[in-house]
mmCIF file of C-alpha atoms and ligand atoms in Angstrom:
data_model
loop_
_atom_site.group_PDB
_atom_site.id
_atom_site.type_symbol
_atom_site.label_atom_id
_atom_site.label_comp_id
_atom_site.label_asym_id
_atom_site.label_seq_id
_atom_site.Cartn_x
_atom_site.Cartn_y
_atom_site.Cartn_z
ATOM 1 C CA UNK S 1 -11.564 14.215 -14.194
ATOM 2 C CA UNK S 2 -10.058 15.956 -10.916
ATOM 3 C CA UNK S 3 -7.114 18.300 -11.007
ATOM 4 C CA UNK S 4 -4.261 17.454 -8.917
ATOM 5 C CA UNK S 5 -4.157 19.981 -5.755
ATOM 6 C CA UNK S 6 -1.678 21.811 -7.632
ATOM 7 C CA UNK S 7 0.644 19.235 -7.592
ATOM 8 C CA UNK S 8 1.770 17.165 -10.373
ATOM 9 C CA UNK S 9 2.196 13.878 -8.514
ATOM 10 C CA UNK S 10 3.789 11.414 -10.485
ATOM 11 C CA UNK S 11 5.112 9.579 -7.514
ATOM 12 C CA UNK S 12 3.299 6.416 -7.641
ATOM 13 C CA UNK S 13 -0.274 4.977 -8.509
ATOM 14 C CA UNK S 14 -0.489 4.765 -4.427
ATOM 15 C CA UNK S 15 -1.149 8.207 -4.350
ATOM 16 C CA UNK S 16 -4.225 8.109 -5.377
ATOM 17 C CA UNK S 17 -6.713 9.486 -3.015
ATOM 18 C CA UNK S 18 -10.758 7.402 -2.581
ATOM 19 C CA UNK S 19 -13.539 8.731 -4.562
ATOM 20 C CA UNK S 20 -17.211 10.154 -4.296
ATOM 21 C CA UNK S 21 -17.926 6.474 -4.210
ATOM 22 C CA UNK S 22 -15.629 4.898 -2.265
ATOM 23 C CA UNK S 23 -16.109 7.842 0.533
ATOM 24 C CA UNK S 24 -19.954 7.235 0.167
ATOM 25 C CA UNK S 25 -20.027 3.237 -0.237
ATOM 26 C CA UNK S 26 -17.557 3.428 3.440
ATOM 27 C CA UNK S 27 -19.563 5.443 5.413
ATOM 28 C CA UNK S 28 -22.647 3.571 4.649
ATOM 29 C CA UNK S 29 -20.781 0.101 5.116
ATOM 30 C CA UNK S 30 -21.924 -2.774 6.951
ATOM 31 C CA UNK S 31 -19.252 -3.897 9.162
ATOM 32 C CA UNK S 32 -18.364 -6.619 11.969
ATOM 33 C CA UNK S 33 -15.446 -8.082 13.745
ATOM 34 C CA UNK S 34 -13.928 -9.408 11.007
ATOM 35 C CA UNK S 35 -11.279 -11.007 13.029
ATOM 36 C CA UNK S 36 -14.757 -13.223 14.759
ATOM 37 C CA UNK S 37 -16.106 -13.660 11.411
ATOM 38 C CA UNK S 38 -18.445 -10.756 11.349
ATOM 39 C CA UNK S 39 -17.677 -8.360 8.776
ATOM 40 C CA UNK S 40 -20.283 -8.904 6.148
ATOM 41 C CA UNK S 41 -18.462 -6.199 3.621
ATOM 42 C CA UNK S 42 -15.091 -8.152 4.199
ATOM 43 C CA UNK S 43 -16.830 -11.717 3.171
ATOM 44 C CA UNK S 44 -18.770 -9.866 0.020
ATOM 45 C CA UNK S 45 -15.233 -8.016 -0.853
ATOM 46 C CA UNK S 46 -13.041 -11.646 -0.206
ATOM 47 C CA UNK S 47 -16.286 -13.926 -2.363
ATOM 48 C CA UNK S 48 -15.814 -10.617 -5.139
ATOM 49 C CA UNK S 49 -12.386 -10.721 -5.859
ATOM 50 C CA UNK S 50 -11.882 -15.019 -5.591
ATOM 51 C CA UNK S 51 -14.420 -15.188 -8.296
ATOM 52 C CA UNK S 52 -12.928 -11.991 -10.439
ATOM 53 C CA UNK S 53 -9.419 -14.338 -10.564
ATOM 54 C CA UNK S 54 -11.257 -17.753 -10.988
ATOM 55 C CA UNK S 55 -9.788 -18.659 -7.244
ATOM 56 C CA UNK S 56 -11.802 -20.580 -4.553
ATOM 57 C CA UNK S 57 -11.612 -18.285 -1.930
ATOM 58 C CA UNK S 58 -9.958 -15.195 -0.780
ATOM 59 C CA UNK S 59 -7.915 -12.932 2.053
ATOM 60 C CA UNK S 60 -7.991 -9.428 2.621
ATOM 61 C CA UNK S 61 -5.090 -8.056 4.270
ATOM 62 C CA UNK S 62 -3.669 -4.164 4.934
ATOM 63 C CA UNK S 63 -1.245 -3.860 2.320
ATOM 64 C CA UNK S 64 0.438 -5.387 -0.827
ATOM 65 C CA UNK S 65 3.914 -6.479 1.516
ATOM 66 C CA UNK S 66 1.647 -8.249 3.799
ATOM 67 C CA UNK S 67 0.170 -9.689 0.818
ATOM 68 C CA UNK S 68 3.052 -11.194 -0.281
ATOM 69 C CA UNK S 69 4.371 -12.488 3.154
ATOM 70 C CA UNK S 70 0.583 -14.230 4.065
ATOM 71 C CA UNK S 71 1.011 -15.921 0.646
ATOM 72 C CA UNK S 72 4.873 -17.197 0.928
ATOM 73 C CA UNK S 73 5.134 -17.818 4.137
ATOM 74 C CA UNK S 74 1.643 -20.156 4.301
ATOM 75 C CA UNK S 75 3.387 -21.966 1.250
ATOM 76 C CA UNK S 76 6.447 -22.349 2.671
ATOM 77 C CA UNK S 77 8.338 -23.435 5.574
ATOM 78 C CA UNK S 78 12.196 -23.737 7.123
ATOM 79 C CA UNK S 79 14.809 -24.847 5.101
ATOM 80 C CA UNK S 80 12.701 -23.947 1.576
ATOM 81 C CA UNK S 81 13.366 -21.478 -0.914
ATOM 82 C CA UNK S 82 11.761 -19.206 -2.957
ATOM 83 C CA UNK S 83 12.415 -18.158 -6.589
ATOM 84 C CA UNK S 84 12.649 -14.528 -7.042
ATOM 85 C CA UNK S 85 13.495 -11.655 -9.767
ATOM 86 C CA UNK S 86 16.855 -9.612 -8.812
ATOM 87 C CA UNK S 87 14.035 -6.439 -9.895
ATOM 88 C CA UNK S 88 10.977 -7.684 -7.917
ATOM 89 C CA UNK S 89 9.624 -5.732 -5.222
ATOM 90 C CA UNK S 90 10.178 -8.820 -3.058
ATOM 91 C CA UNK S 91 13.882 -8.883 -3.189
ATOM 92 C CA UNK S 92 14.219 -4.767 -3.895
ATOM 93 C CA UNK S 93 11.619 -2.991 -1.348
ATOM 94 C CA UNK S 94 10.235 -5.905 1.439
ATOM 95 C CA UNK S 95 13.133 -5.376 3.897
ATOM 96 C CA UNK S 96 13.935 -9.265 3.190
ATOM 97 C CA UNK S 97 11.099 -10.272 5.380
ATOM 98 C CA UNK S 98 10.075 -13.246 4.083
ATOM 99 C CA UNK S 99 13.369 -14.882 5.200
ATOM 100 C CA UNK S 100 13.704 -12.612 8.528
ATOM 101 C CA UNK S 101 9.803 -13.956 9.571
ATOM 102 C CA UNK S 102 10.303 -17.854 7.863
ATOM 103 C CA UNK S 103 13.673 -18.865 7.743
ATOM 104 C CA UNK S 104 13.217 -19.020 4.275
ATOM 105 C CA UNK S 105 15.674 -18.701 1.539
ATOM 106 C CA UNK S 106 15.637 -15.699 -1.538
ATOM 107 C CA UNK S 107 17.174 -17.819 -4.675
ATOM 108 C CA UNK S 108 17.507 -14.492 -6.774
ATOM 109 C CA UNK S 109 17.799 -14.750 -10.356
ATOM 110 C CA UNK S 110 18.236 -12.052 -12.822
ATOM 111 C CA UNK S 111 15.556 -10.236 -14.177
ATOM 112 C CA UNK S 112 15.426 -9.342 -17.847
ATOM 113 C CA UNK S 113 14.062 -5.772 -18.757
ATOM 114 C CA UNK S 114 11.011 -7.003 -19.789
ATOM 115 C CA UNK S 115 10.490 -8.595 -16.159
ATOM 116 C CA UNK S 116 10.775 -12.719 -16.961
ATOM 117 C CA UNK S 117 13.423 -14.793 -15.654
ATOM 118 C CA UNK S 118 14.503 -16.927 -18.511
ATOM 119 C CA UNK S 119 12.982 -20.540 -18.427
ATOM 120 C CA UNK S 120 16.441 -22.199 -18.670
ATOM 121 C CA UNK S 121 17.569 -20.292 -15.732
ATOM 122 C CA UNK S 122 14.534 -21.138 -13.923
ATOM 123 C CA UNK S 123 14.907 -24.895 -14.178
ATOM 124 C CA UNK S 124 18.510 -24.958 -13.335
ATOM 125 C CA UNK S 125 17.862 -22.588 -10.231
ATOM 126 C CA UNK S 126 15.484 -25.487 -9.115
ATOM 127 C CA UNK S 127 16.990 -27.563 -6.098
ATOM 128 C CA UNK S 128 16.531 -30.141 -3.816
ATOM 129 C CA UNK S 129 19.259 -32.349 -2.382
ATOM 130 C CA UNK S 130 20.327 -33.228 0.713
ATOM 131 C CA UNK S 131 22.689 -30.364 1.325
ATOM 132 C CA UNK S 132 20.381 -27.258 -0.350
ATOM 133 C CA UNK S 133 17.449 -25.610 0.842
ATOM 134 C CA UNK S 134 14.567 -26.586 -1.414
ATOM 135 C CA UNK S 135 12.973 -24.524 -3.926
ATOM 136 C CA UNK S 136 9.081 -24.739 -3.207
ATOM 137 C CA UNK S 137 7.865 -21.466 -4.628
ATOM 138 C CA UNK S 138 8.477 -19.393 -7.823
ATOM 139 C CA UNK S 139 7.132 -15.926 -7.222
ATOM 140 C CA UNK S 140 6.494 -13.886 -10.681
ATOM 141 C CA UNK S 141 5.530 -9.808 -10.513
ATOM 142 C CA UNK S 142 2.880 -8.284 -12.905
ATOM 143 C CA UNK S 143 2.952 -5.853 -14.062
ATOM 144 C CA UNK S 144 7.107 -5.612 -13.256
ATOM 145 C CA UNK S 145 7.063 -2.677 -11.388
ATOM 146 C CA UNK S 146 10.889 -1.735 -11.535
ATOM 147 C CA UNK S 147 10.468 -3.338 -15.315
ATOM 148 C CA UNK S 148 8.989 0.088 -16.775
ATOM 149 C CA UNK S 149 5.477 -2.228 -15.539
ATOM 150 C CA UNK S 150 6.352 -4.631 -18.237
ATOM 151 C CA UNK S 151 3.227 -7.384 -18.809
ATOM 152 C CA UNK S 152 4.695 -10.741 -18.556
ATOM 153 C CA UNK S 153 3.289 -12.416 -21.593
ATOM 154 C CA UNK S 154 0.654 -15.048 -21.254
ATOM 155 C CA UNK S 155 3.264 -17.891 -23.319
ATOM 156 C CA UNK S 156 5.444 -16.658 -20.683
ATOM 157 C CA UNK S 157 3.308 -17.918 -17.700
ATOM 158 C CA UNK S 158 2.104 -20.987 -19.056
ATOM 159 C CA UNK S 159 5.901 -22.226 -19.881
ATOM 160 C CA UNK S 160 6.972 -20.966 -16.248
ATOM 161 C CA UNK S 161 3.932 -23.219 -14.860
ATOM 162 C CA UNK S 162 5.043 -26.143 -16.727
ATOM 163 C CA UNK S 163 8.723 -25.906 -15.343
ATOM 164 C CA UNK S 164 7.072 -25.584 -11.727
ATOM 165 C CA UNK S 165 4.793 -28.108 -12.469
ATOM 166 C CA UNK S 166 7.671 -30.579 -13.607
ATOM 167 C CA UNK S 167 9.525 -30.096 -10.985
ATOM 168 C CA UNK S 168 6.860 -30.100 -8.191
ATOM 169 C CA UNK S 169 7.349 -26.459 -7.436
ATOM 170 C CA UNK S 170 4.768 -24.174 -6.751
ATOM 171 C CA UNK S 171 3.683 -20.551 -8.245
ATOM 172 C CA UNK S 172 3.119 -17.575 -6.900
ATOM 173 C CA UNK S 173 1.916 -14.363 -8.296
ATOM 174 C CA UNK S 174 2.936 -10.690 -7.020
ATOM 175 C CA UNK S 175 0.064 -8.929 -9.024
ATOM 176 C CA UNK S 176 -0.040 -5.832 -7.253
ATOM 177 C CA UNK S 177 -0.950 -4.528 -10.663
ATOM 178 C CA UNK S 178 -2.596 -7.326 -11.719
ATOM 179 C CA UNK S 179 -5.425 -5.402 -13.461
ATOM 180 C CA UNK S 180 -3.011 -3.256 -15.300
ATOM 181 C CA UNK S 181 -1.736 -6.183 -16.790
ATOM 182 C CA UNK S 182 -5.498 -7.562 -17.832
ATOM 183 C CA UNK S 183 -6.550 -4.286 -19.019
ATOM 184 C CA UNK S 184 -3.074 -4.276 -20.985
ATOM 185 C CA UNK S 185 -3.742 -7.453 -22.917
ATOM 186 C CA UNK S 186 -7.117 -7.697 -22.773
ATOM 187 C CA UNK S 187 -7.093 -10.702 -21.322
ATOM 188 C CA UNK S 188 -9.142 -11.516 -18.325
ATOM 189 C CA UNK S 189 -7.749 -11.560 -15.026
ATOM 190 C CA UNK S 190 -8.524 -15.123 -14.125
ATOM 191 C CA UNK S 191 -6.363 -16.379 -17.131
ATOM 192 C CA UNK S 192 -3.488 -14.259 -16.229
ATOM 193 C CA UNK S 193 -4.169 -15.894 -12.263
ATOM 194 C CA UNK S 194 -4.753 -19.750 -13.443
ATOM 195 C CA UNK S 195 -1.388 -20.923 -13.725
ATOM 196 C CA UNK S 196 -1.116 -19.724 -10.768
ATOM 197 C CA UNK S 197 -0.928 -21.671 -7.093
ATOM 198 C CA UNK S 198 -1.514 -18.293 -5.184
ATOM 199 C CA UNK S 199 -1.998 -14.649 -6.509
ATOM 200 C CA UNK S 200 -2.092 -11.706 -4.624
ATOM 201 C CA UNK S 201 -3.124 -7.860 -6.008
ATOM 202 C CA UNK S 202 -3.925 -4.330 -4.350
ATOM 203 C CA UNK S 203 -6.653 -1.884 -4.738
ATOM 204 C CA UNK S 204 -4.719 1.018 -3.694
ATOM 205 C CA UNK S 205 -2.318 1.365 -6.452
ATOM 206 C CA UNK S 206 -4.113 1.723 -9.710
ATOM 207 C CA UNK S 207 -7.337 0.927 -8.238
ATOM 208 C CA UNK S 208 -7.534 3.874 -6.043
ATOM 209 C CA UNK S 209 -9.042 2.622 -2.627
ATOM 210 C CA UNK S 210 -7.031 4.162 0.330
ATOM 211 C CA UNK S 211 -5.851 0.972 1.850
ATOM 212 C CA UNK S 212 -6.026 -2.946 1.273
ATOM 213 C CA UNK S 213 -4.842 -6.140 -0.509
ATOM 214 C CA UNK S 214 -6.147 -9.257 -1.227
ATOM 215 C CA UNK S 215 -4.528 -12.664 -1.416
ATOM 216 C CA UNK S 216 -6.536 -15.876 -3.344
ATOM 217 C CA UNK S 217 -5.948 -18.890 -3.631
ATOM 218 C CA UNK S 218 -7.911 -22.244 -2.667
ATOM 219 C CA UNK S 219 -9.873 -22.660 0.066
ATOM 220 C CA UNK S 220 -7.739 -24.452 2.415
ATOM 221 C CA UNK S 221 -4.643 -22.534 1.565
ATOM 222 C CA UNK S 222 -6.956 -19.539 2.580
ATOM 223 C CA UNK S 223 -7.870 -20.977 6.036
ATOM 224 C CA UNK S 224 -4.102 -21.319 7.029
ATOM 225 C CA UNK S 225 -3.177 -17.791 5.575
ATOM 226 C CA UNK S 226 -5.675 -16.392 7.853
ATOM 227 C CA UNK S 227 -3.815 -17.761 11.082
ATOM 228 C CA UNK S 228 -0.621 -16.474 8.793
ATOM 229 C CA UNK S 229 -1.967 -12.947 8.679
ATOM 230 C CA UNK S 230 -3.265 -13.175 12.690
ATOM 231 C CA UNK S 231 0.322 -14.499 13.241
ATOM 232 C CA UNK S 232 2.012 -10.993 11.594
ATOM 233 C CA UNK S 233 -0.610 -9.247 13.336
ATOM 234 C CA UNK S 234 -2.917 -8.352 10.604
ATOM 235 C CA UNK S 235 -6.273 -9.427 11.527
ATOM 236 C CA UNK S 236 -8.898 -6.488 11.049
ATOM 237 C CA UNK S 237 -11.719 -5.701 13.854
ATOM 238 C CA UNK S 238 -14.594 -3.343 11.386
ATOM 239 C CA UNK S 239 -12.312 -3.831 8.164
ATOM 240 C CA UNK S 240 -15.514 -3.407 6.513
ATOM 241 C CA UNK S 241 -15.280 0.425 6.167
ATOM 242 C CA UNK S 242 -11.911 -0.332 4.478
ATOM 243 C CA UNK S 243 -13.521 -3.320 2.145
ATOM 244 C CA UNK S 244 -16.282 -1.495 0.744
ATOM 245 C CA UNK S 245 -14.189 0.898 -1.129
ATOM 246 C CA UNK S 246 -12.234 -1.812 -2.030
ATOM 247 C CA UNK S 247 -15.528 -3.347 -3.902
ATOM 248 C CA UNK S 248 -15.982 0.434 -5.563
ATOM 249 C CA UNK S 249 -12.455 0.209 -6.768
ATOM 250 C CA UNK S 250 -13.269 -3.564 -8.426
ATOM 251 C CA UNK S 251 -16.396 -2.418 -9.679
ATOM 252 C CA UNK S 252 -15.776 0.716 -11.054
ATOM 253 C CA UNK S 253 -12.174 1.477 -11.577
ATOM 254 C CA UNK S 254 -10.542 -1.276 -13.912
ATOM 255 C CA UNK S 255 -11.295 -0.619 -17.319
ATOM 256 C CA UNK S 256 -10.200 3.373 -16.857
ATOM 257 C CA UNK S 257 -6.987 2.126 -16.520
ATOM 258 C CA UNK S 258 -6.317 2.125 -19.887
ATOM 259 C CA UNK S 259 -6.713 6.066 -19.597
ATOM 260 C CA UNK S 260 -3.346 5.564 -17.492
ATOM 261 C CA UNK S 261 -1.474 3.325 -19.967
ATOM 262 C CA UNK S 262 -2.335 6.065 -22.310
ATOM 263 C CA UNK S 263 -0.990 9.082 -20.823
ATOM 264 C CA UNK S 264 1.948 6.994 -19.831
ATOM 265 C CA UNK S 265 2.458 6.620 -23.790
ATOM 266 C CA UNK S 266 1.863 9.713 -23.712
ATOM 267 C CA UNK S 267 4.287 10.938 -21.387
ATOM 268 C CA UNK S 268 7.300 7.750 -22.881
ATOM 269 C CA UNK S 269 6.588 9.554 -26.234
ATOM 270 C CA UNK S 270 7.582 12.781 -25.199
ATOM 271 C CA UNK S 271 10.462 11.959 -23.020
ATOM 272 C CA UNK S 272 12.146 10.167 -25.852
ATOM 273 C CA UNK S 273 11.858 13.220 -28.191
ATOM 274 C CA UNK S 274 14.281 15.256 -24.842
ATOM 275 C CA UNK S 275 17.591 15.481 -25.519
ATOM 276 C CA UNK S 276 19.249 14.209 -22.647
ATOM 277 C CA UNK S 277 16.681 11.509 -21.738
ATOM 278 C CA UNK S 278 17.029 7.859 -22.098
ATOM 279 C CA UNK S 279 14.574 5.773 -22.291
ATOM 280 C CA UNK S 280 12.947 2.888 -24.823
ATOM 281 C CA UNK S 281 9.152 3.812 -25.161
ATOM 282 C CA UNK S 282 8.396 0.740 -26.520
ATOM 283 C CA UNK S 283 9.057 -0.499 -23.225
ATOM 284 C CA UNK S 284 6.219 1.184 -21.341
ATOM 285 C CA UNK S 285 3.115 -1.115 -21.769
ATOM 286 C CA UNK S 286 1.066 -0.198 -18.830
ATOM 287 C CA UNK S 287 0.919 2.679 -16.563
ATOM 288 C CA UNK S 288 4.938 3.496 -15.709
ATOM 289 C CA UNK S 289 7.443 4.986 -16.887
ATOM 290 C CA UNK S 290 11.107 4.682 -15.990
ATOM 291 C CA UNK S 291 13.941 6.714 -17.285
ATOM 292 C CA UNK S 292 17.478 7.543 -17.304
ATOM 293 C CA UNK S 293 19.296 11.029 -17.539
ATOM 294 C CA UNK S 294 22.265 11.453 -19.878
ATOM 295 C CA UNK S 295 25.374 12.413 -17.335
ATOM 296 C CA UNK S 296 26.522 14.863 -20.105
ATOM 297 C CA UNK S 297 23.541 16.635 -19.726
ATOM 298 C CA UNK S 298 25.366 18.072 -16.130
ATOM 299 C CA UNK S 299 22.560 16.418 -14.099
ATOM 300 C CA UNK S 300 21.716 13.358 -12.285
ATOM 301 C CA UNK S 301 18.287 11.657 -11.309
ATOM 302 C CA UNK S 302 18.159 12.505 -7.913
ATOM 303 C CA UNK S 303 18.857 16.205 -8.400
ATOM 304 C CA UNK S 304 16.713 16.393 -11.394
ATOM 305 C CA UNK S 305 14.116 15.054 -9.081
ATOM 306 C CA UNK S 306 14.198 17.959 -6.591
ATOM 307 C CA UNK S 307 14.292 20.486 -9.407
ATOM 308 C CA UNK S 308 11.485 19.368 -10.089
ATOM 309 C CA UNK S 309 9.632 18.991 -7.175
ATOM 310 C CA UNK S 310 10.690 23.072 -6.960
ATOM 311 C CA UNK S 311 8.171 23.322 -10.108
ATOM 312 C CA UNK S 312 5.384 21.348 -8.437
ATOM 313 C CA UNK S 313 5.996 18.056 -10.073
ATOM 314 C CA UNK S 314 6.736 15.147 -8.561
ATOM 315 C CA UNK S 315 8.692 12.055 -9.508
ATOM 316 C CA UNK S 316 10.158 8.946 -7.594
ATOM 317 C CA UNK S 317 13.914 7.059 -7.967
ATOM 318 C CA UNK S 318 13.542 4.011 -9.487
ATOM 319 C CA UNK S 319 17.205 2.892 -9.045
ATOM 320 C CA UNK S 320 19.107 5.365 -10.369
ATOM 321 C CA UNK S 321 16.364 6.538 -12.746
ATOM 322 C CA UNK S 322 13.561 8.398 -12.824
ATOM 323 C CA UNK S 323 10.044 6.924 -12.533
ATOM 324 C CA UNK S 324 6.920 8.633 -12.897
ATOM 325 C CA UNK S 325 3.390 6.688 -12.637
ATOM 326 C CA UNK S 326 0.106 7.820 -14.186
ATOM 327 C CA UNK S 327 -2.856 7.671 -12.262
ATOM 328 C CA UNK S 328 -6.337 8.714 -11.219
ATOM 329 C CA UNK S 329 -6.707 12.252 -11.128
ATOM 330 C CA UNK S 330 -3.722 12.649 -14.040
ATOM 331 C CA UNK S 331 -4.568 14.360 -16.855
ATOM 332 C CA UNK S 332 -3.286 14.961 -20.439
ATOM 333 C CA UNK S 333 -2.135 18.614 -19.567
ATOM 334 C CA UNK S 334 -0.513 17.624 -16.532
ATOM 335 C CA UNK S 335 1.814 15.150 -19.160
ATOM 336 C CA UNK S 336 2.095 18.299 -21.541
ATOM 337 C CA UNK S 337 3.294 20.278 -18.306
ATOM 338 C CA UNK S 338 5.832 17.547 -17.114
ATOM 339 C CA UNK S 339 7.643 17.203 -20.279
ATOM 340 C CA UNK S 340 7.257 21.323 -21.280
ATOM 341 C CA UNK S 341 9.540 21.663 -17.678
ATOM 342 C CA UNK S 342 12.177 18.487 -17.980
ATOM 343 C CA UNK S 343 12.450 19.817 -21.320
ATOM 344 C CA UNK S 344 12.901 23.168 -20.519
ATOM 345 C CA UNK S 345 15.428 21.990 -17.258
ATOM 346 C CA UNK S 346 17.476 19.793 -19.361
ATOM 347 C CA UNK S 347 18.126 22.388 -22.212
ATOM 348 C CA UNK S 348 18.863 25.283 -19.756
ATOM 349 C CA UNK S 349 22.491 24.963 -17.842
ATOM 350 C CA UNK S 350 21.995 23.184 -14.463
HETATM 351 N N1 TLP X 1 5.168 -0.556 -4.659
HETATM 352 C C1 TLP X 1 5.366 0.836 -4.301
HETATM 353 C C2 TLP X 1 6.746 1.076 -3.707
HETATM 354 O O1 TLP X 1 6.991 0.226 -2.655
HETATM 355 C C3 TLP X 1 7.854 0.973 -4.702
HETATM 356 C C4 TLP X 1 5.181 1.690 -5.539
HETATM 357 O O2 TLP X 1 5.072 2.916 -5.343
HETATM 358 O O3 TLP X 1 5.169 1.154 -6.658
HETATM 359 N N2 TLP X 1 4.382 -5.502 -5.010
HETATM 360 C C5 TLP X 1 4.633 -4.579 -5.954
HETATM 361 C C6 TLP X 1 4.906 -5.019 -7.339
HETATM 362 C C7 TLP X 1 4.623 -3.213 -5.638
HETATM 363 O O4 TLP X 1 4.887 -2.324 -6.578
HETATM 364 C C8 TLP X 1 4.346 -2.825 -4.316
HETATM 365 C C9 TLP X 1 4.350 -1.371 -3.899
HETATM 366 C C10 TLP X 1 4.066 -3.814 -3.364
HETATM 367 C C11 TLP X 1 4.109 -5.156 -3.753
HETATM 368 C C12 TLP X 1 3.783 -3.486 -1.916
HETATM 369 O O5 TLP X 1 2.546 -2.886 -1.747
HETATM 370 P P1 TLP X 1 2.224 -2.062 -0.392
HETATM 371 O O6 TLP X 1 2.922 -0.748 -0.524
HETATM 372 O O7 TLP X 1 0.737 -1.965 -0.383
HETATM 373 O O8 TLP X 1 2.720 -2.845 0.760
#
């Protein structure tokens, strides 16, 4: 496995830089217009990943945010509404797009910390009278990013899709991290995507290509996504140098995510035996970790975070917490190093 430049970069799964393979499999790649049509790599990529979530056809698209826009906004339209998670990176990180670009509504509900919406909330959130907007979508995440990457369970989903089904509302899946949450439960990642209306995931978090998203669904919610994504201005011309690493990162770079979820037990494990730290490692299923600093301790997360970015390590703000994500290119001594320093930082006077 690679050593990090140097750097201990814990930042995010994003970070993640293409390998042997992917560099090889783009240069070599057949490509077209794939705005005409043309791009034979995009087609093989968009046929791949359909099939690999039991979906009739697929979308690719530059990043997970478009993702999610191409999928809400082709399911919805002015005066709906769309169910979302007070934690999801819809509502938290999207720069409220989806209603700036539709006119549609965020009905934000809270999130619990293991990233569901309760089911009685849900069905009482669901509206449709003369005087509301109406709810047409309810968009899950998983993994639950800001949710320590919680896995929704699969109960979970099916009880969600019977609400939505009830009550004529559709469902949407942000599954950035959809594979995490496969490898996770070993359960494959078309049963985690078939109660599903739409699903969406990336291959350049986890997955480790340098750029692209894909959004499934069937086929002739595809066709109208595509004039969607022309419409936000992400049609591709020779996307097909981006697509092939794409079909690396499907092909070759699932099941090592488990070596993640590991060292992110690894790393919850140790964090919870810091004085100082707070954080529930039972909560950390997949590959991140989210955690809180004691105030007593004299420090706070953001400071914390440039102390240690002064000892080569690098962390994000989830919040007002810490979060570090395991990745490609991690190792085990890289978690030894991390928590040898935060321990050594948080027993020492700040
Ligand atoms: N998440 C990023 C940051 O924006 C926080 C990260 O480092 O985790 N859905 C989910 C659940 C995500 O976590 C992200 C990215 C996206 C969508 C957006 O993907 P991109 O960055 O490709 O637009």
């Amino acid at each position: 496995m690679r050593e990090t430049d140097g750097l201990i970069d814990l930042r995010s799964d994003t970070v993640t830089k293409p390998t042997p393979e992917m560099r090889r499999a783009m240069a070599e790649a057949e490509v077209g217009d794939d705005v005409l049509g043309d791009d034979p790599t995009v087609r093989q990529l968009e046929e791949l990943a359909a099939a690999r979530v039991g979906k009739e056809a697929a979308l690719f698209v530059p990043s997970g945010i478009m993702a999610n826009l191409v999928s809400l906004l082709t399911l919805t339209g002015r005066h709906d509404e769309v169910i979302v998670g007070d934690q999801s990176h819809i509502y938290t990180s999207e720069v409220g797009g989806l209603s700036l670009l539709g006119s549609v509504f965020l009905h934000v509900l809270p999130n619990q910390p293991d990233g569901t919406i309760p089911l009685e909330r849900l069905r009482g959130a669901i509206r449709n009278q003369v005087y509301t907007p109406r709810t047409r979508v309810i968009s899950l995440e998983n993994t639950h990013n800001r949710c320590s990457g919680a896995v929704l369970p699969m109960e979970y989903l099916y009880a969600v899709a019977e609400v939505a089904k009830a009550n004529g509302v559709m469902l949407h899946l942000d599954g950035a991290r959809l594979f995490n949450a496969s490898v996770a439960l070993n359960v494959p990642p078309e049963e985690i995507a078939k109660p599903f209306t739409v699903v969406n995931f990336c291959f350049s978090k986890g997955l480790g290509a340098p750029v692209g998203s894909i959004v499934c669904g069937e086929r002739a919610f595809i066709q109208e996504a595509r004039r969607t994504r022309r419409m936000l201005g992400g049609g591709m011309r020779q996307a097909g140098v981006l697509a092939s690493a794409c079909i690396v990162a499907l092909n070759t770079m699932v099941e090592r995510l488990a070596e993640d979820h590991a060292l992110a037990r690894q790393l919850a494990e140790g964090l919870a035996d810091i004085s100082g730290v707070q954080i529930d490692p039972a909560r950390v299923q997949t590959n991140i970790v989210i955690f809180g600093i004691d105030p007593t301790t004299g420090w706070d997360a953001p400071r914390l975070l440039e102390r240690l970015k002064a000892e080569g390590i690098l962390l994000s703000l989830s919040g007002t917490r810490l979060r570090a994500v395991t990745h490609y290119g991690i190792t085990p001594r890289d978690i030894d190093r991390t928590l040898a320093v935060l321990r050594q930082i948080l027993q020492g006077r700040p």
